[in-house]
PDB file of C-alpha atoms in Angstrom:
ATOM      1  CA  MET K 190      22.069 -14.958 -18.784  1.00  0.00           C
ATOM      2  CA  SER K 191      23.185 -13.447 -15.506  1.00  0.00           C
ATOM      3  CA  THR K 192      20.981 -13.939 -11.860  1.00  0.00           C
ATOM      4  CA  PRO K 193      19.468 -11.087 -10.682  1.00  0.00           C
ATOM      5  CA  THR K 194      21.654  -9.436  -7.940  1.00  0.00           C
ATOM      6  CA  THR K 195      19.772  -8.545  -4.551  1.00  0.00           C
ATOM      7  CA  THR K 196      19.723  -5.786  -3.701  1.00  0.00           C
ATOM      8  CA  ARG K 197      20.983  -5.687   0.453  1.00  0.00           C
ATOM      9  CA  LEU K 198      19.564  -3.254   3.095  1.00  0.00           C
ATOM     10  CA  ARG K 199      21.043  -2.258   6.174  1.00  0.00           C
ATOM     11  CA  PRO K 200      19.309  -3.247   8.641  1.00  0.00           C
ATOM     12  CA  GLY K 201      17.339  -2.802  11.106  1.00  0.00           C
ATOM     13  CA  THR K 202      14.326  -0.804  10.944  1.00  0.00           C
ATOM     14  CA  TRP K 203      13.459   1.578   7.959  1.00  0.00           C
ATOM     15  CA  THR K 204      10.587   4.038   8.392  1.00  0.00           C
ATOM     16  CA  VAL K 205       8.755   5.869   5.992  1.00  0.00           C
ATOM     17  CA  ARG K 206       9.171   9.864   4.460  1.00  0.00           C
ATOM     18  CA  THR K 207       4.937  10.217   4.973  1.00  0.00           C
ATOM     19  CA  GLY K 208       6.115  14.391   2.466  1.00  0.00           C
ATOM     20  CA  TRP K 209       8.136  11.510  -0.160  1.00  0.00           C
ATOM     21  CA  THR K 210       5.338   9.175  -0.410  1.00  0.00           C
ATOM     22  CA  SER K 211       1.796   7.460  -1.513  1.00  0.00           C
ATOM     23  CA  ALA K 212      -0.189   5.262  -1.544  1.00  0.00           C
ATOM     24  CA  ALA K 213      -2.980   5.843  -5.142  1.00  0.00           C
ATOM     25  CA  PHE K 214      -5.217   3.741  -6.265  1.00  0.00           C
ATOM     26  CA  THR K 215      -7.228   2.961  -9.599  1.00  0.00           C
ATOM     27  CA  VAL K 216     -11.024   1.295  -9.055  1.00  0.00           C
ATOM     28  CA  ARG K 217     -13.536   0.764 -12.570  1.00  0.00           C
ATOM     29  CA  LYS K 218     -16.504   2.578 -12.333  1.00  0.00           C
ATOM     30  CA  LEU K 219     -19.549   1.730 -14.751  1.00  0.00           C
ATOM     31  CA  GLY K 220     -17.313  -0.662 -15.861  1.00  0.00           C
ATOM     32  CA  PHE K 221     -14.692   1.349 -18.439  1.00  0.00           C
ATOM     33  CA  HIS K 222     -14.503   4.599 -15.832  1.00  0.00           C
ATOM     34  CA  LEU K 223     -11.283   4.932 -13.688  1.00  0.00           C
ATOM     35  CA  VAL K 224     -11.105   6.487 -10.739  1.00  0.00           C
ATOM     36  CA  HIS K 225      -7.779   7.964  -9.403  1.00  0.00           C
ATOM     37  CA  GLY K 226      -7.036   8.011  -5.503  1.00  0.00           C
ATOM     38  CA  THR K 227      -4.653   9.075  -2.909  1.00  0.00           C
ATOM     39  CA  ILE K 228      -4.570   8.165   0.774  1.00  0.00           C
ATOM     40  CA  PRO K 229      -1.469   9.064   2.929  1.00  0.00           C
ATOM     41  CA  VAL K 230       0.907   7.370   4.398  1.00  0.00           C
ATOM     42  CA  ARG K 231       0.623   8.601   8.286  1.00  0.00           C
ATOM     43  CA  ALA K 232       3.576   5.956   9.323  1.00  0.00           C
ATOM     44  CA  ALA K 233       5.263   3.002   7.710  1.00  0.00           C
ATOM     45  CA  THR K 234       8.335   0.995   9.394  1.00  0.00           C
ATOM     46  CA  VAL K 235      10.421  -2.273   7.287  1.00  0.00           C
ATOM     47  CA  HIS K 236      12.384  -4.452   9.179  1.00  0.00           C
ATOM     48  CA  VAL K 237      15.733  -5.077   8.060  1.00  0.00           C
ATOM     49  CA  ASN K 238      17.450  -9.217   9.023  1.00  0.00           C
ATOM     50  CA  SER K 239      20.734  -9.546   9.196  1.00  0.00           C
ATOM     51  CA  ALA K 240      20.893 -10.904   5.714  1.00  0.00           C
ATOM     52  CA  GLY K 241      19.962  -7.115   4.292  1.00  0.00           C
ATOM     53  CA  THR K 242      15.967  -8.485   3.455  1.00  0.00           C
ATOM     54  CA  PRO K 243      13.212  -7.626   4.976  1.00  0.00           C
ATOM     55  CA  ALA K 244      11.559  -9.504   7.023  1.00  0.00           C
ATOM     56  CA  THR K 245       8.851  -7.672   7.999  1.00  0.00           C
ATOM     57  CA  VAL K 246       6.573  -4.331   6.770  1.00  0.00           C
ATOM     58  CA  ARG K 247       3.995  -1.937   8.101  1.00  0.00           C
ATOM     59  CA  ALA K 248       1.758   0.805   6.931  1.00  0.00           C
ATOM     60  CA  GLU K 249      -0.624   3.135   8.545  1.00  0.00           C
ATOM     61  CA  LEU K 250      -3.215   5.205   5.350  1.00  0.00           C
ATOM     62  CA  ASP K 251      -5.002   8.395   7.163  1.00  0.00           C
ATOM     63  CA  LEU K 252      -8.730   7.182   5.237  1.00  0.00           C
ATOM     64  CA  THR K 253      -9.867  10.367   6.605  1.00  0.00           C
ATOM     65  CA  ALA K 254      -7.209  12.203   4.160  1.00  0.00           C
ATOM     66  CA  ILE K 255      -8.680  10.146   1.058  1.00  0.00           C
ATOM     67  CA  ARG K 256      -8.800  12.451  -2.387  1.00  0.00           C
ATOM     68  CA  THR K 257      -9.995  11.385  -5.840  1.00  0.00           C
ATOM     69  CA  GLY K 258     -10.815  15.106  -7.085  1.00  0.00           C
ATOM     70  CA  ILE K 259     -14.249  15.109  -6.610  1.00  0.00           C
ATOM     71  CA  THR K 260     -15.081  16.344  -2.432  1.00  0.00           C
ATOM     72  CA  ARG K 261     -18.934  14.316  -2.521  1.00  0.00           C
ATOM     73  CA  ARG K 262     -17.104  11.250  -3.936  1.00  0.00           C
ATOM     74  CA  ASP K 263     -13.699  11.640  -0.880  1.00  0.00           C
ATOM     75  CA  ARG K 264     -17.398  12.060   2.032  1.00  0.00           C
ATOM     76  CA  ASP K 265     -19.473   8.738  -0.071  1.00  0.00           C
ATOM     77  CA  LEU K 266     -15.993   6.729   0.565  1.00  0.00           C
ATOM     78  CA  GLN K 267     -15.645   7.948   4.049  1.00  0.00           C
ATOM     79  CA  SER K 268     -18.926   6.982   5.721  1.00  0.00           C
ATOM     80  CA  ALA K 269     -19.558   4.085   6.841  1.00  0.00           C
ATOM     81  CA  THR K 270     -20.912   1.762   3.645  1.00  0.00           C
ATOM     82  CA  TRP K 271     -17.120   2.025   2.849  1.00  0.00           C
ATOM     83  CA  LEU K 272     -14.573   3.247   5.103  1.00  0.00           C
ATOM     84  CA  GLY K 273     -16.266   3.442   7.865  1.00  0.00           C
ATOM     85  CA  CYS K 274     -13.868   6.748   9.331  1.00  0.00           C
ATOM     86  CA  SER K 275     -15.994   7.659  12.056  1.00  0.00           C
ATOM     87  CA  ALA K 276     -15.281   3.986  13.625  1.00  0.00           C
ATOM     88  CA  ASN K 277     -11.843   3.766  12.472  1.00  0.00           C
ATOM     89  CA  ARG K 278      -9.449   6.461  10.367  1.00  0.00           C
ATOM     90  CA  LEU K 279      -6.761   4.389   9.449  1.00  0.00           C
ATOM     91  CA  MET K 280      -5.751   1.335   6.759  1.00  0.00           C
ATOM     92  CA  THR K 281      -3.193  -0.690   7.832  1.00  0.00           C
ATOM     93  CA  PHE K 282      -1.062  -3.320   6.900  1.00  0.00           C
ATOM     94  CA  THR K 283       1.344  -6.112   8.569  1.00  0.00           C
ATOM     95  CA  ALA K 284       3.595  -8.159   6.753  1.00  0.00           C
ATOM     96  CA  ALA K 285       5.950 -10.851   7.910  1.00  0.00           C
ATOM     97  CA  ASP K 286       6.031 -13.541   5.248  1.00  0.00           C
ATOM     98  CA  ILE K 287       8.193 -11.888   2.570  1.00  0.00           C
ATOM     99  CA  ARG K 288       9.662 -13.464   0.139  1.00  0.00           C
ATOM    100  CA  THR K 289      12.954 -12.602  -2.590  1.00  0.00           C
ATOM    101  CA  THR K 290      11.935 -12.356  -6.088  1.00  0.00           C
ATOM    102  CA  PRO K 291      14.155 -12.065  -9.325  1.00  0.00           C
ATOM    103  CA  ASP K 292      12.390  -8.240  -9.644  1.00  0.00           C
ATOM    104  CA  GLY K 293      12.390  -7.204  -6.059  1.00  0.00           C
ATOM    105  CA  TRP K 294      10.442  -9.071  -3.092  1.00  0.00           C
ATOM    106  CA  GLU K 295       6.570 -10.148  -2.163  1.00  0.00           C
ATOM    107  CA  ALA K 296       5.074  -8.960   0.688  1.00  0.00           C
ATOM    108  CA  HIS K 297       2.871 -11.701   2.118  1.00  0.00           C
ATOM    109  CA  GLY K 298       0.464  -9.766   4.839  1.00  0.00           C
ATOM    110  CA  LEU K 299      -2.897  -8.453   5.737  1.00  0.00           C
ATOM    111  CA  VAL K 300      -4.781  -5.533   5.535  1.00  0.00           C
ATOM    112  CA  ALA K 301      -7.387  -4.237   8.264  1.00  0.00           C
ATOM    113  CA  LEU K 302     -10.583  -2.329   7.886  1.00  0.00           C
ATOM    114  CA  ARG K 303     -13.850  -1.885   9.166  1.00  0.00           C
ATOM    115  CA  GLY K 304     -12.831  -3.970  11.839  1.00  0.00           C
ATOM    116  CA  THR K 305     -11.633  -6.997   9.427  1.00  0.00           C
ATOM    117  CA  SER K 306      -9.118  -7.735   7.535  1.00  0.00           C
ATOM    118  CA  CYS K 307      -7.936 -10.235   4.373  1.00  0.00           C
ATOM    119  CA  PRO K 308      -4.688 -10.870   2.828  1.00  0.00           C
ATOM    120  CA  LEU K 309      -2.983  -8.724   0.385  1.00  0.00           C
ATOM    121  CA  THR K 310       0.296  -8.921  -1.374  1.00  0.00           C
ATOM    122  CA  LEU K 311       2.623  -6.552  -2.363  1.00  0.00           C
ATOM    123  CA  THR K 312       5.020  -7.067  -4.947  1.00  0.00           C
ATOM    124  CA  VAL K 313       7.964  -5.220  -4.345  1.00  0.00           C
ATOM    125  CA  THR K 314       9.885  -3.707  -7.730  1.00  0.00           C
ATOM    126  CA  ARG K 315      13.808  -3.858  -7.404  1.00  0.00           C
ATOM    127  CA  PRO K 316      15.001  -0.543  -5.585  1.00  0.00           C
ATOM    128  CA  GLY K 317      17.327   1.264  -6.622  1.00  0.00           C
ATOM    129  CA  ALA K 318      21.089   1.278  -4.250  1.00  0.00           C
ATOM    130  CA  PRO K 319      20.197   2.717  -1.037  1.00  0.00           C
ATOM    131  CA  THR K 320      22.543   5.431  -0.280  1.00  0.00           C
ATOM    132  CA  ARG K 321      23.277   5.651   2.943  1.00  0.00           C
ATOM    133  CA  ALA K 322      20.096   7.489   4.041  1.00  0.00           C
ATOM    134  CA  SER K 323      17.403   5.812   2.116  1.00  0.00           C
ATOM    135  CA  VAL K 324      16.245   4.229  -0.357  1.00  0.00           C
ATOM    136  CA  ARG K 325      13.674   4.018  -2.880  1.00  0.00           C
ATOM    137  CA  VAL K 326      10.721   2.104  -3.330  1.00  0.00           C
ATOM    138  CA  GLN K 327       7.648   1.415  -6.216  1.00  0.00           C
ATOM    139  CA  ALA K 328       5.043  -1.538  -4.704  1.00  0.00           C
ATOM    140  CA  HIS K 329       2.000  -2.602  -6.622  1.00  0.00           C
ATOM    141  CA  ALA K 330      -1.355  -4.745  -5.265  1.00  0.00           C
ATOM    142  CA  THR K 331      -4.668  -5.650  -6.387  1.00  0.00           C
ATOM    143  CA  LEU K 332      -6.716  -5.617  -3.058  1.00  0.00           C
ATOM    144  CA  ASP K 333     -10.844  -7.484  -3.887  1.00  0.00           C
ATOM    145  CA  ARG K 334     -12.874  -5.244  -1.357  1.00  0.00           C
ATOM    146  CA  ALA K 335     -15.510  -7.651  -0.769  1.00  0.00           C
ATOM    147  CA  PRO K 336     -14.293  -9.250   2.395  1.00  0.00           C
ATOM    148  CA  LEU K 337     -13.201  -5.867   3.723  1.00  0.00           C
ATOM    149  CA  GLY K 338     -17.478  -5.619   4.061  1.00  0.00           C
ATOM    150  CA  MET K 339     -17.462  -2.352   1.262  1.00  0.00           C
ATOM    151  CA  ARG K 340     -20.840  -3.739  -1.247  1.00  0.00           C
ATOM    152  CA  ALA K 341     -21.989  -2.151  -4.101  1.00  0.00           C
ATOM    153  CA  PRO K 342     -23.254  -3.670  -7.498  1.00  0.00           C
ATOM    154  CA  ARG K 343     -19.753  -4.672 -10.023  1.00  0.00           C
ATOM    155  CA  ALA K 344     -21.704  -2.382 -12.998  1.00  0.00           C
ATOM    156  CA  VAL K 345     -22.021   0.615 -10.650  1.00  0.00           C
ATOM    157  CA  VAL K 346     -17.762   0.105  -8.815  1.00  0.00           C
ATOM    158  CA  GLY K 347     -15.129  -2.764  -9.943  1.00  0.00           C
ATOM    159  CA  ARG K 348     -14.383  -5.188  -7.260  1.00  0.00           C
ATOM    160  CA  TYR K 349     -10.647  -5.101  -7.538  1.00  0.00           C
ATOM    161  CA  VAL K 350      -8.836  -1.894  -7.179  1.00  0.00           C
ATOM    162  CA  GLU K 351      -5.465  -1.416  -8.117  1.00  0.00           C
ATOM    163  CA  ILE K 352      -2.646   0.187  -5.520  1.00  0.00           C
ATOM    164  CA  THR K 353       0.336   1.743  -5.678  1.00  0.00           C
ATOM    165  CA  ILE K 354       2.983   2.913  -3.245  1.00  0.00           C
ATOM    166  CA  ASP K 355       5.693   5.350  -3.959  1.00  0.00           C
ATOM    167  CA  ALA K 356       7.952   5.146  -0.779  1.00  0.00           C
ATOM    168  CA  VAL K 357      11.105   6.388   0.480  1.00  0.00           C
ATOM    169  CA  LEU K 358      12.556   4.566   3.575  1.00  0.00           C
ATOM    170  CA  VAL K 359      14.861   6.305   5.768  1.00  0.00           C
ATOM    171  CA  ALA K 360      16.982   4.185   6.679  1.00  0.00           C
ATOM    172  CA  PRO K 361      17.952   3.932  10.595  1.00  0.00           C
ATOM    173  CA  PRO K 362      21.338   4.897  12.422  1.00  0.00           C
ATOM    174  CA  ALA K 363      24.703   3.129  10.947  1.00  0.00           C
ATOM    175  CA  GLY K 364      25.865   1.729  14.083  1.00  0.00           C
TER     176      GLY K 364
END
């Protein structure tokens, strides 16, 4: 059995290519029905250290552009009861604890929303070989919405939100 090789990235700050990046979510409704949606990634950076591995991550998601395919549901999600978009348009994720795993990386950080934050771990699957200009990464996380103050009976809306991110990161200039 061979040990997987670690993908090394060019040191520096990689930036997300917003038009090619998506953040999708899935949550249970009424215990069995799945609700799918997307939230645009407005900006994101990954700082890569001299060893070629991620050292910090910061991302901003635009909550005012959440889409589930049902306009009324989108407005409800943006309300003060759920995402509180009138007070804060962005949800942020920051991580400075990033660990290499056999399958990629784990980014242990905080998601901030509604004036509070809670821990969130992004599991990044091993990216493909980076080109000189970019690399594509995919990540998964499970968000517990309760610590963020989003309350609803579990029979109506599930407590855990599954998040999938498909991102294209643009390499820093060679130097």
